[in-house]
Short mmCIF file of C-alpha atoms and ligand atoms in Angstrom, two decimals:
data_model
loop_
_atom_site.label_atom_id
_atom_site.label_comp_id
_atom_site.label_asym_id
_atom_site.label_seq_id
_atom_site.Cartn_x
_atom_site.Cartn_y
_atom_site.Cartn_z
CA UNK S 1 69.72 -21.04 -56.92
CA UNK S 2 71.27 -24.21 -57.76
CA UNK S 3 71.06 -25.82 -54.27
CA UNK S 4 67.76 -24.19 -53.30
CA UNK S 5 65.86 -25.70 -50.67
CA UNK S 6 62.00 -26.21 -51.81
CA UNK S 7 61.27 -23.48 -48.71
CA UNK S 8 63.45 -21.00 -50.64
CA UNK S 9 62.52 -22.09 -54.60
CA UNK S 10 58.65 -21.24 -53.36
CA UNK S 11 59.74 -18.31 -52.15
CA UNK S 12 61.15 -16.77 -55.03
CA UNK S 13 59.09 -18.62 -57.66
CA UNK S 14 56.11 -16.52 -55.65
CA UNK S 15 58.24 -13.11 -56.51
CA UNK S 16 58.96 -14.42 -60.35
CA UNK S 17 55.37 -14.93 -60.88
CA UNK S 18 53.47 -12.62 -59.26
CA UNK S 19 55.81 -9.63 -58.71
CA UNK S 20 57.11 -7.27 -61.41
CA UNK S 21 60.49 -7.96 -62.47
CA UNK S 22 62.52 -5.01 -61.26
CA UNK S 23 64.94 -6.22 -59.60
CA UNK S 24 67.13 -9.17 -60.46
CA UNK S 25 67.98 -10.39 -56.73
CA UNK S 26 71.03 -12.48 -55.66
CA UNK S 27 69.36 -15.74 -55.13
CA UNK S 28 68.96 -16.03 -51.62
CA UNK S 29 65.78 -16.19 -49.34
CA UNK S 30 66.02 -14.09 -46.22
CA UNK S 31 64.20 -14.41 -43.09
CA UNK S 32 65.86 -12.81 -40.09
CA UNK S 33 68.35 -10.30 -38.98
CA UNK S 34 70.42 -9.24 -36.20
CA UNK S 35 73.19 -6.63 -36.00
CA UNK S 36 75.45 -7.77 -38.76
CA UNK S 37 74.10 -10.93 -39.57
CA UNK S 38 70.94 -12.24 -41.57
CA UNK S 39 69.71 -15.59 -42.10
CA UNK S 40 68.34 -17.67 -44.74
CA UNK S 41 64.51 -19.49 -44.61
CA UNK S 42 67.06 -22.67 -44.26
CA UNK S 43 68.86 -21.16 -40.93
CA UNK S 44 72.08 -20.90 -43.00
CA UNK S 45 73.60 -17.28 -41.36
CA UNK S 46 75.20 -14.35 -43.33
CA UNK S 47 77.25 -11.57 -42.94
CA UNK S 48 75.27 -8.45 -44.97
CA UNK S 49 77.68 -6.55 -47.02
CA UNK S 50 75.02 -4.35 -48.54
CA UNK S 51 73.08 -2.93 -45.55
CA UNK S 52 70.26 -2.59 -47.90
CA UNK S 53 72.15 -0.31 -50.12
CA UNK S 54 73.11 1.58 -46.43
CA UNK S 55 69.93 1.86 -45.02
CA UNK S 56 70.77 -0.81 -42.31
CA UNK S 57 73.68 1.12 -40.78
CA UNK S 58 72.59 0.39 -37.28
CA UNK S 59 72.43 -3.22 -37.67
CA UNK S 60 69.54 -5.55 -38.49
CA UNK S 61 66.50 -5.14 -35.83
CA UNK S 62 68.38 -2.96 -33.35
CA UNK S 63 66.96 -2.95 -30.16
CA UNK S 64 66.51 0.57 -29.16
CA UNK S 65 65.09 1.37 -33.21
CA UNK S 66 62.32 -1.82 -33.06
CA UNK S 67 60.97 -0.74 -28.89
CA UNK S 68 60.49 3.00 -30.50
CA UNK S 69 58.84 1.75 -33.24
CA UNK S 70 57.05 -0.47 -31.22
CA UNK S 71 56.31 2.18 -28.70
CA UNK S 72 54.79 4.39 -31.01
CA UNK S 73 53.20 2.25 -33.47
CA UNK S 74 50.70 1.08 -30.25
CA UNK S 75 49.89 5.02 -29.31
CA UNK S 76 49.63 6.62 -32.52
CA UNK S 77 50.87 5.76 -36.12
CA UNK S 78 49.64 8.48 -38.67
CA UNK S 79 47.31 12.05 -38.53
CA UNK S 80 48.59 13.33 -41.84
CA UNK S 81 49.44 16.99 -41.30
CA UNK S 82 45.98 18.07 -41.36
CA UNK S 83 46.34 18.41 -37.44
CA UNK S 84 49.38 18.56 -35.38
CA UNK S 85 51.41 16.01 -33.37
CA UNK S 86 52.90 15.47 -30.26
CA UNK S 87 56.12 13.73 -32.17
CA UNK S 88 57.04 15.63 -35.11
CA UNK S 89 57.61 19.30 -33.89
CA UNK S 90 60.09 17.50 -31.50
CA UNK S 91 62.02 15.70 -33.81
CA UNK S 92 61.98 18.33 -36.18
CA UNK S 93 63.89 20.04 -33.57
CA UNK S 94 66.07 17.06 -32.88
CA UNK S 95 66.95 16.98 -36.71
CA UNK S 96 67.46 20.68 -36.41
CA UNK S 97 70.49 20.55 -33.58
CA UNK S 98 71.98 17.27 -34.77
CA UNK S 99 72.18 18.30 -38.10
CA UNK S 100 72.70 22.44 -37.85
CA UNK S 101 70.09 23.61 -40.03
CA UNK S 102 67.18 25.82 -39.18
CA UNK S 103 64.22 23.78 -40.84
CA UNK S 104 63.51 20.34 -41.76
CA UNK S 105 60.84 18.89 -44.05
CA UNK S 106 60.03 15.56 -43.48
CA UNK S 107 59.52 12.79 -46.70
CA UNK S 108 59.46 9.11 -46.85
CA UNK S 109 62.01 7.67 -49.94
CA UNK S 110 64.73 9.14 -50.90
CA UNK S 111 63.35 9.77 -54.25
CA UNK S 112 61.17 11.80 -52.59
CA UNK S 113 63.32 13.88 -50.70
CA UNK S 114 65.25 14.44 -54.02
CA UNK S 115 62.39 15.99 -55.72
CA UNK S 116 61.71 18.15 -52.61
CA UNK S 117 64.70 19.34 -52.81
CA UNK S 118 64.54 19.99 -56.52
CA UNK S 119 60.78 21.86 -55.86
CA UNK S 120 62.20 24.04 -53.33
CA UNK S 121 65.73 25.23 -55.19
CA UNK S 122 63.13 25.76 -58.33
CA UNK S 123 61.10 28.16 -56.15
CA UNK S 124 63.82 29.78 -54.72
CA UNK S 125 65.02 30.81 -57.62
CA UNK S 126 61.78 32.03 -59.38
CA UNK S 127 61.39 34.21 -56.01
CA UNK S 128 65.09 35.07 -55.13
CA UNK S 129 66.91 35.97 -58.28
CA UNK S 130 64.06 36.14 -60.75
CA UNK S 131 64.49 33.97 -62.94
CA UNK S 132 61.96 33.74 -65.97
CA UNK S 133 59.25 31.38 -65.18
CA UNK S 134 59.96 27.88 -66.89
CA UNK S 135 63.44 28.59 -67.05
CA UNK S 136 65.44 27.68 -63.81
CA UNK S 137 68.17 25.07 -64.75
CA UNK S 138 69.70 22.57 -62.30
CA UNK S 139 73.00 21.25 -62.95
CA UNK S 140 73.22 17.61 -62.48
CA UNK S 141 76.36 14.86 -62.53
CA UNK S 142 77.13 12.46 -64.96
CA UNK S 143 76.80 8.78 -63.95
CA UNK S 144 74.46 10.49 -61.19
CA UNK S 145 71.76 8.21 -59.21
CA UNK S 146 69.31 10.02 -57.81
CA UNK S 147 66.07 7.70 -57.22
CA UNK S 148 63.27 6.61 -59.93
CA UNK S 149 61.01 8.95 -60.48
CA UNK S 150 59.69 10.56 -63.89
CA UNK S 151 62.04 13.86 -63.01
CA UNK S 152 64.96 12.09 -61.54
CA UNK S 153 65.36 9.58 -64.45
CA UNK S 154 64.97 12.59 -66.70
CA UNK S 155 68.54 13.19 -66.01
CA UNK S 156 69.96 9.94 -65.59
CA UNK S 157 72.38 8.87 -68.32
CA UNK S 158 71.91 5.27 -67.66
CA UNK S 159 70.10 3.90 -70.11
CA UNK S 160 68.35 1.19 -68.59
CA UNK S 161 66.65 3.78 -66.16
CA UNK S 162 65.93 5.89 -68.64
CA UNK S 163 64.63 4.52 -72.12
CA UNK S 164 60.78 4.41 -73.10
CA UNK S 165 59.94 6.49 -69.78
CA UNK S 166 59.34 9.36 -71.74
CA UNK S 167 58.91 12.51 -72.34
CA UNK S 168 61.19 13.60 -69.94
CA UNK S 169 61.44 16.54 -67.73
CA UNK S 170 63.70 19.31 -68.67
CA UNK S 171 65.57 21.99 -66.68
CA UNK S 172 68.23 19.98 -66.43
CA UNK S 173 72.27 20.60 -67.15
CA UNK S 174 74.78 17.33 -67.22
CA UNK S 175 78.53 17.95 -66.07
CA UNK S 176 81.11 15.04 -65.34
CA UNK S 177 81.25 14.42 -61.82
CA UNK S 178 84.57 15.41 -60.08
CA UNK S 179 85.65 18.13 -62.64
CA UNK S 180 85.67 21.53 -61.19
CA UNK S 181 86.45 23.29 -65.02
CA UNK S 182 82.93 21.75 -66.30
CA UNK S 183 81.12 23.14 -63.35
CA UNK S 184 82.24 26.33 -63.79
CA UNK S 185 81.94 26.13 -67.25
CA UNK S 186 78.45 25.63 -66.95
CA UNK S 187 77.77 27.97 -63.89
CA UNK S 188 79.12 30.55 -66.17
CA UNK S 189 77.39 29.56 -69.72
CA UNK S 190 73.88 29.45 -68.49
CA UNK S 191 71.77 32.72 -67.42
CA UNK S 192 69.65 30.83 -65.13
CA UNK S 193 71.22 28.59 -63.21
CA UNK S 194 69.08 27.70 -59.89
CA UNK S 195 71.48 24.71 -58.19
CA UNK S 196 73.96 21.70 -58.69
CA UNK S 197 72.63 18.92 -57.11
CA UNK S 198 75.66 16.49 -56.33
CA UNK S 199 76.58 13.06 -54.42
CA UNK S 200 79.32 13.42 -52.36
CA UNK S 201 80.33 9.72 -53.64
CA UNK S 202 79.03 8.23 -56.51
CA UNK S 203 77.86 4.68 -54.85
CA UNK S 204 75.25 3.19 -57.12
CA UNK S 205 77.82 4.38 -60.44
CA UNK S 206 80.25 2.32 -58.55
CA UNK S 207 81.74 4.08 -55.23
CA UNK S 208 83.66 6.64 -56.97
CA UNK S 209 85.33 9.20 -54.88
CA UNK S 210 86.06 12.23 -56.20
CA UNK S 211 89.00 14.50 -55.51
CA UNK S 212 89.65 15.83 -51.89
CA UNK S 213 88.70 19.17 -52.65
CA UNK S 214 86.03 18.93 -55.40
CA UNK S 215 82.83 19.18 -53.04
CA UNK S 216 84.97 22.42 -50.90
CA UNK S 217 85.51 24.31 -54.51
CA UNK S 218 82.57 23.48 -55.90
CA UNK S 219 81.21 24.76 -52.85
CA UNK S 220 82.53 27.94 -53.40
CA UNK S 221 82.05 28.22 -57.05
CA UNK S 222 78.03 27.86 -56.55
CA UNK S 223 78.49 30.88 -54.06
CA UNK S 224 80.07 32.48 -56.21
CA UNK S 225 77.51 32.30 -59.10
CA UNK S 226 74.50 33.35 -56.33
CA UNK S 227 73.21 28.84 -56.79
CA UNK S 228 72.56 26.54 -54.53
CA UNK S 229 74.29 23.56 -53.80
CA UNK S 230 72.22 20.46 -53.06
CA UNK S 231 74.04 17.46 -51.43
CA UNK S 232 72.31 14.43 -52.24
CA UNK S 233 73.66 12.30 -48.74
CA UNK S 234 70.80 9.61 -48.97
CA UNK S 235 73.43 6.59 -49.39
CA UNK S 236 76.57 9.07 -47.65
CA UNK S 237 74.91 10.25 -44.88
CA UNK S 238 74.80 9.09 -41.28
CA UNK S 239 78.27 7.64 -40.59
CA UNK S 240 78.40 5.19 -43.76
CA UNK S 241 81.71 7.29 -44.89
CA UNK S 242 83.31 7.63 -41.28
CA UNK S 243 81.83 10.91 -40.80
CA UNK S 244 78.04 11.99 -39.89
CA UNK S 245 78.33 13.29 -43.19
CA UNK S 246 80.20 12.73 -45.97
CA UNK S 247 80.28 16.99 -46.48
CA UNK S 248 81.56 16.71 -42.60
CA UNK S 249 84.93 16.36 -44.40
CA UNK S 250 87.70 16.01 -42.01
CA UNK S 251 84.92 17.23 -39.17
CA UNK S 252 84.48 14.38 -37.04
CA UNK S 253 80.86 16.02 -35.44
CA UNK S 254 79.61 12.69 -35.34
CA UNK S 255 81.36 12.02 -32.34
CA UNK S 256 79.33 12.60 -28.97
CA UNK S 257 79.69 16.41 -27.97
CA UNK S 258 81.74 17.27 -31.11
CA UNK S 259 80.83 20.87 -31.97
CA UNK S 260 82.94 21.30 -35.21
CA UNK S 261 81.75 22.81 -38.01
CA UNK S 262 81.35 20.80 -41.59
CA UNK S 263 83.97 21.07 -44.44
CA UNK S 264 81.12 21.79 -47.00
CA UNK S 265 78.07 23.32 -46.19
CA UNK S 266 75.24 22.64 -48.40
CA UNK S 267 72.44 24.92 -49.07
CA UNK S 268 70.23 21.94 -49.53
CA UNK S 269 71.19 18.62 -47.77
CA UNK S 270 69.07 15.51 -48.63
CA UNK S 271 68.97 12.17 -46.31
CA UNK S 272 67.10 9.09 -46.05
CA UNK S 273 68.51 5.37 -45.66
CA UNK S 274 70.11 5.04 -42.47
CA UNK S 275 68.05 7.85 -40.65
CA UNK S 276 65.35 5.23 -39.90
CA UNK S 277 68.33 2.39 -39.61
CA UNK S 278 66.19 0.60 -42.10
CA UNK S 279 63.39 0.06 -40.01
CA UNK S 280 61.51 2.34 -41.88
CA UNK S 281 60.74 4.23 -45.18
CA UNK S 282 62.23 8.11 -43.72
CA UNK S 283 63.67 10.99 -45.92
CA UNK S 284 64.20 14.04 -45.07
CA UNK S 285 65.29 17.61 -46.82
CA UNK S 286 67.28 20.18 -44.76
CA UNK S 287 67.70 24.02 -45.65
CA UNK S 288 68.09 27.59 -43.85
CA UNK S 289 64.94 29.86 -43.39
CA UNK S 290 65.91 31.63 -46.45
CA UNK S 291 65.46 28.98 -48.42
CA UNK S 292 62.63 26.84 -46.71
CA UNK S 293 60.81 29.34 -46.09
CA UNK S 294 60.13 29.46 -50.35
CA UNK S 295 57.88 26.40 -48.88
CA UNK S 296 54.02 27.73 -47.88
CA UNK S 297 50.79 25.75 -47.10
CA UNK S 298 49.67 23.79 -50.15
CA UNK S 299 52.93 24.12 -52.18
CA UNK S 300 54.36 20.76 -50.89
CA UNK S 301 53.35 17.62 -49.03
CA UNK S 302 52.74 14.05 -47.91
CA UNK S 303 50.20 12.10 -46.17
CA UNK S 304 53.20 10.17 -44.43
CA UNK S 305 55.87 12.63 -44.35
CA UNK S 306 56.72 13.10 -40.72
CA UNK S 307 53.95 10.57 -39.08
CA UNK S 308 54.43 9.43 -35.39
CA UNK S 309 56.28 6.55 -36.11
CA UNK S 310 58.64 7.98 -38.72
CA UNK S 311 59.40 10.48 -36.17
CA UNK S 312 60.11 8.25 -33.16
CA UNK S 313 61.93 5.98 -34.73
CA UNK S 314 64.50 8.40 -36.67
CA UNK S 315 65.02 10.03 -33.65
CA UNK S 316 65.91 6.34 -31.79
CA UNK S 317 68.24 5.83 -34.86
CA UNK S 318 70.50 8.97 -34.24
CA UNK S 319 70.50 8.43 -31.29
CA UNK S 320 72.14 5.19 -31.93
CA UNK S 321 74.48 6.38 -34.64
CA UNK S 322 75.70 8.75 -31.86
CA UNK S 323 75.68 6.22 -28.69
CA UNK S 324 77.63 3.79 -30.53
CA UNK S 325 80.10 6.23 -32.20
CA UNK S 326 79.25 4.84 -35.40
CA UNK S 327 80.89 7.86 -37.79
CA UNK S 328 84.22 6.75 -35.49
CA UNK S 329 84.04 2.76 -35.89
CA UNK S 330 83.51 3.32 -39.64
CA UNK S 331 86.35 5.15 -40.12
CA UNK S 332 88.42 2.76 -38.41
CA UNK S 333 87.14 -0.47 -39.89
CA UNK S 334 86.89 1.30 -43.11
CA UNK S 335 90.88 1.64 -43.20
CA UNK S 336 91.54 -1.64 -42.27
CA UNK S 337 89.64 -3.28 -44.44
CA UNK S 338 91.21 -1.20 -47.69
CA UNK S 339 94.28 -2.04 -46.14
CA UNK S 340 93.61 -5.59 -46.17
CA UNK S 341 92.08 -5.19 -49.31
CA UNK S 342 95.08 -3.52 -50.73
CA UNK S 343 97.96 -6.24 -48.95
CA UNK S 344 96.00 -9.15 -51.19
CA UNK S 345 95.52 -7.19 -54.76
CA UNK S 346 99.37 -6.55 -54.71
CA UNK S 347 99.17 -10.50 -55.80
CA UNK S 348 95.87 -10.28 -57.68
CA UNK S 349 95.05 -10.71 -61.09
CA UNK S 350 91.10 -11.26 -60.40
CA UNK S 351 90.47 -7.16 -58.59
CA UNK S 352 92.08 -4.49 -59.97
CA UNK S 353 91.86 -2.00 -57.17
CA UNK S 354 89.68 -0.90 -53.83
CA UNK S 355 88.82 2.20 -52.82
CA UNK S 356 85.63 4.29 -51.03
CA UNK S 357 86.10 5.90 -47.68
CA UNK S 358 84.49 4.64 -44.28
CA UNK S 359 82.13 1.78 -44.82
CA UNK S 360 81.26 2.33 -48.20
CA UNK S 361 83.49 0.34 -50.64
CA UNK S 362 84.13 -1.45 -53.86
CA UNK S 363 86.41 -3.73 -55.66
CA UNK S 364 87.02 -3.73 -59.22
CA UNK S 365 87.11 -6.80 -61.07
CA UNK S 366 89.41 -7.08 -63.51
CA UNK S 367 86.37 -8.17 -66.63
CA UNK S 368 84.25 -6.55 -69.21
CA UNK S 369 81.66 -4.09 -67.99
CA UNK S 370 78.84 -6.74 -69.41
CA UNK S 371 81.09 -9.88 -67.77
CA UNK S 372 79.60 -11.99 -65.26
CA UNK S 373 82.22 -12.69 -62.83
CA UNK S 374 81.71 -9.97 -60.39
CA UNK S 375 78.22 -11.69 -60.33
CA UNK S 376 79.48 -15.21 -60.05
CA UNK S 377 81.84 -14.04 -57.05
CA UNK S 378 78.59 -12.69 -55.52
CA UNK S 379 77.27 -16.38 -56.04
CA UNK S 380 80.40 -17.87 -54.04
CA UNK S 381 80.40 -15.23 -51.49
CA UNK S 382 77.07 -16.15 -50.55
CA UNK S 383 78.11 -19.81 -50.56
CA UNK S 384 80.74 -18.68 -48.03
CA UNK S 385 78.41 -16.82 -45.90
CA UNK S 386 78.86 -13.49 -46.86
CA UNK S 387 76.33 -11.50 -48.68
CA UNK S 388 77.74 -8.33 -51.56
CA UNK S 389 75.87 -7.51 -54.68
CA UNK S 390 77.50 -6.18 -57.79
CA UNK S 391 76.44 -2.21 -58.75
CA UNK S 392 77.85 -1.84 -62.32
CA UNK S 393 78.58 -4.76 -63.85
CA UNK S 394 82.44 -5.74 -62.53
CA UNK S 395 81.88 -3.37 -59.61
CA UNK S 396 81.24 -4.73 -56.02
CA UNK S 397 80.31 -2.72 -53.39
CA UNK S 398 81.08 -3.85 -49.74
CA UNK S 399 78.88 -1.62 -47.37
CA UNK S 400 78.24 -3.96 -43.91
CA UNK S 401 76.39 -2.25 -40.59
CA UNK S 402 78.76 -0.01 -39.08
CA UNK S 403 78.18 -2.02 -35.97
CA UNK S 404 80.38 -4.64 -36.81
CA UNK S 405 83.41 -5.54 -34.53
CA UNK S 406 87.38 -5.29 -35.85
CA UNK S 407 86.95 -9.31 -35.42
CA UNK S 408 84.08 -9.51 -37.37
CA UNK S 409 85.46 -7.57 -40.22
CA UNK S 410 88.58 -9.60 -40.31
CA UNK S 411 87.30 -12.63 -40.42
CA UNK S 412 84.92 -11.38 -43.35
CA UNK S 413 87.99 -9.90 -45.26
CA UNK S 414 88.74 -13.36 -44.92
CA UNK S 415 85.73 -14.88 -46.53
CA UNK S 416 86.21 -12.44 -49.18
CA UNK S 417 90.16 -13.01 -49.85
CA UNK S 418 89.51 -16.87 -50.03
CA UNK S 419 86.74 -16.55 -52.40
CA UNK S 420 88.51 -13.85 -54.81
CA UNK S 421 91.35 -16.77 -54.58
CA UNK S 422 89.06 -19.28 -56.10
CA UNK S 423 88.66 -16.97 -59.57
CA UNK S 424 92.37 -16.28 -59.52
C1 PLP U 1 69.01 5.15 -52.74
C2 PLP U 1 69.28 6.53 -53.18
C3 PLP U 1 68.23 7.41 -53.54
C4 PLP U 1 66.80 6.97 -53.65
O1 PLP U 1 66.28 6.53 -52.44
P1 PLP U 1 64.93 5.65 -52.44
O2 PLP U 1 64.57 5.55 -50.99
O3 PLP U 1 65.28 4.33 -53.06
O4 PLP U 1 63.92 6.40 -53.24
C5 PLP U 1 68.57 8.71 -53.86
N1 PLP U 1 69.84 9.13 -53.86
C6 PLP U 1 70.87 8.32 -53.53
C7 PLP U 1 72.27 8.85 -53.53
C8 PLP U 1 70.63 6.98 -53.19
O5 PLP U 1 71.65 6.17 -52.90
#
């Protein structure tokens, strides 16, 4: 950081020398938050465009998320599931109604919650269609991000994730994302096909959405072929698209007392992020009782999975999501701003387009995947007091709390339209 104070050159000479290097953070030194807004160990404030990649939906520190946590963390913070507690069969129940599944099983990352979800479709299979042991395959996107894990980066294509972590896990088969003929291609091609495990939107390869009907027909094409369809909704999920879920489709259930039913219906819906509005590491995977129930004692666990505080304070997050109509206000603000977006790239040479759906955005700069100028906007956006952080390379994903005002977003479109202006 060219300017940094000394308070914020300690701060991250501290991480460079004494923390592994992997992450390459936008240099700026972070102390506080509030709703929308952060602030630097200099008391310079921010708007946060990132949400911590949409964990933060709720807004930094929100009131009702920090007294549960608070609440609970002074009566009881962990048992492990050796014994029973007085929080989690309740919000297991809670998950169970606000979500519409029969069963929940509680994790902590989202990485987690992935390979859950990959350990129960596995065991499904092997007891459901009998498939030969060792031989269950999952089909998996292209351009997928999934978490960091051994398994998970076994069927990454992104190199960086991938090389020198091996060997690699296999039972895994790679499709492009958003094409309905390579699904079925390999639905039909491969005896022993257990799932397709899918995001809804492809945010870390770069926000892309696919086509209106891909997740509805390939939906039906994993009926079809007896597998089950896992919806990876860790970065979608919990209003960041304008709907609880981005499977909700045109379903707007995440408005109060909204019983419609969901678009898609996975078999297997995973969900982490936002269901602890960041206050919190809390995953969780979702299924039917004909698929849970694959899951006995000693087959799966955690030690923190579904601990007191976990529990109280997803539950205080939902809550919120709901209270605040938060599925409602992204959808609004979410048009708007690729409205505004759009009015200033009809004149633009510096983004070549917007797009995403609710909250969850990106522009594309018009440079070389390996440029630096989507990084170097970053750099002046943060100068202007707004924080972004590009995914893949000249991609920039805008993703702010969903409780920001209409104000609040224009006047950041602003920020962002005058900065673009200076690279034009
Ligand atoms: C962030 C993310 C994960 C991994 O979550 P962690 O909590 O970082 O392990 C998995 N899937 C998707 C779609 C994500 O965006």
């Amino acid at each position: 950081m060219q300017n940094a104070t000394s308070a914020a050159q300690k701060a991250m000479d501290l991480e460079n020398k004494y923390g592994a290097h992997n992450y390459h953070p936008l240099p700026v030194v972070l102390e506080r938050g509030e709703g929308v807004f952060v602030w630097d160990v200099d008391g310079k404030k921010y708007y946060d465009f990132l949400s911590a990649y949409s964990a933060v939906n709720q807004g930094h520190c929100h009131p009702k998320i920090v007294q549960a946590m608070n609440e609970q963390s002074q009566k009881l913070t962990l048992t492990s599931r050796a014994f029973y507690n007085d929080k989690l069969g309740p919000y297991e129940a809670y998950l169970s109604s606000y979500f519409k599944f029969d069963k929940a099983l509680p994790m902590n990352t989202g990485a987690e919650a992935v390979e859950t979800a990959l350990k129960i479709c596995r065991k499904w299979a092997y007891e459901h269609k009998n498939i030969p042991e060792g031989q269950a395959q999952i089909i998996v996107c292209r351009n997928n991000f999934h978490g960091r894990t051994t398994t998970i980066i076994s069927f990454s294509n992104d190199a960086t994730a991938q090389d020198n972590f091996g060997p690699y896990t296999p039972g895994f088969i790679m499709v492009d994302y958003d094409d309905l003929a390579a699904l079925e291609n390999a639905l039909k091609n491969n005896k022993h096909v257990a799932g397709f495990l899918v995001e809804p939107i492809q945010g870390e390869a770069g926000v892309y959405v696919p086509a209106s009907d891909y997740l509805s027909r390939a939906a039906e094409l994993c009926h079809a072929h007896g597998v089950l369809l896992i919806a990876d909704e860790v970065q979608t999920g919990i209003a960041r698209t304008g709907r609880l879920l981005a499977t909700c489709g045109s379903c707007s259930c995440a408005q109060k007392d909204c019983s419609g039913t969901p678009e898609v219906k996975p078999d297997i819906l995973i969900l982490g992020k936002a269901i602890s509005g960041g206050a919190y590491p809390v995953s969780v995977v979702l299924a039917n009782d004909h698929i849970m129930n694959v899951i006995t004692p000693g087959t799966h666990g955690s030690t923190f999975g579904g601990n007191p505080v976990a529990a109280a304070v997803a539950m205080a997050a939902l809550e919120v999501v709901k209270n605040e109509r938060l599925a409602n206000n992204a959808e609004e603000l979410g048009h708007l701003f690729r409205g505004l977006l759009n009015d200033y790239i009809k004149t633009s040479n510096i983004v070549a387009l917007v797009r995403g759906k609710g909250l969850l955005n990106a522009i594309v700069i018009n440079d070389s995947e390996d440029g630096d100028t989507a990084w170097n906007i970053c750099l002046r956006l943060r100068d202007n007091g707004l924080l972004a952080k590009p995914t893949h390379g000249n991609i920039i994903r805008f993703a702010p709390p969903l409780v920001m005002t209409k104000d609040q977003l224009e006047e950041c479109v602003g920020i962002i339209t005058r900065t673009l202006t200076e690279f034009e």
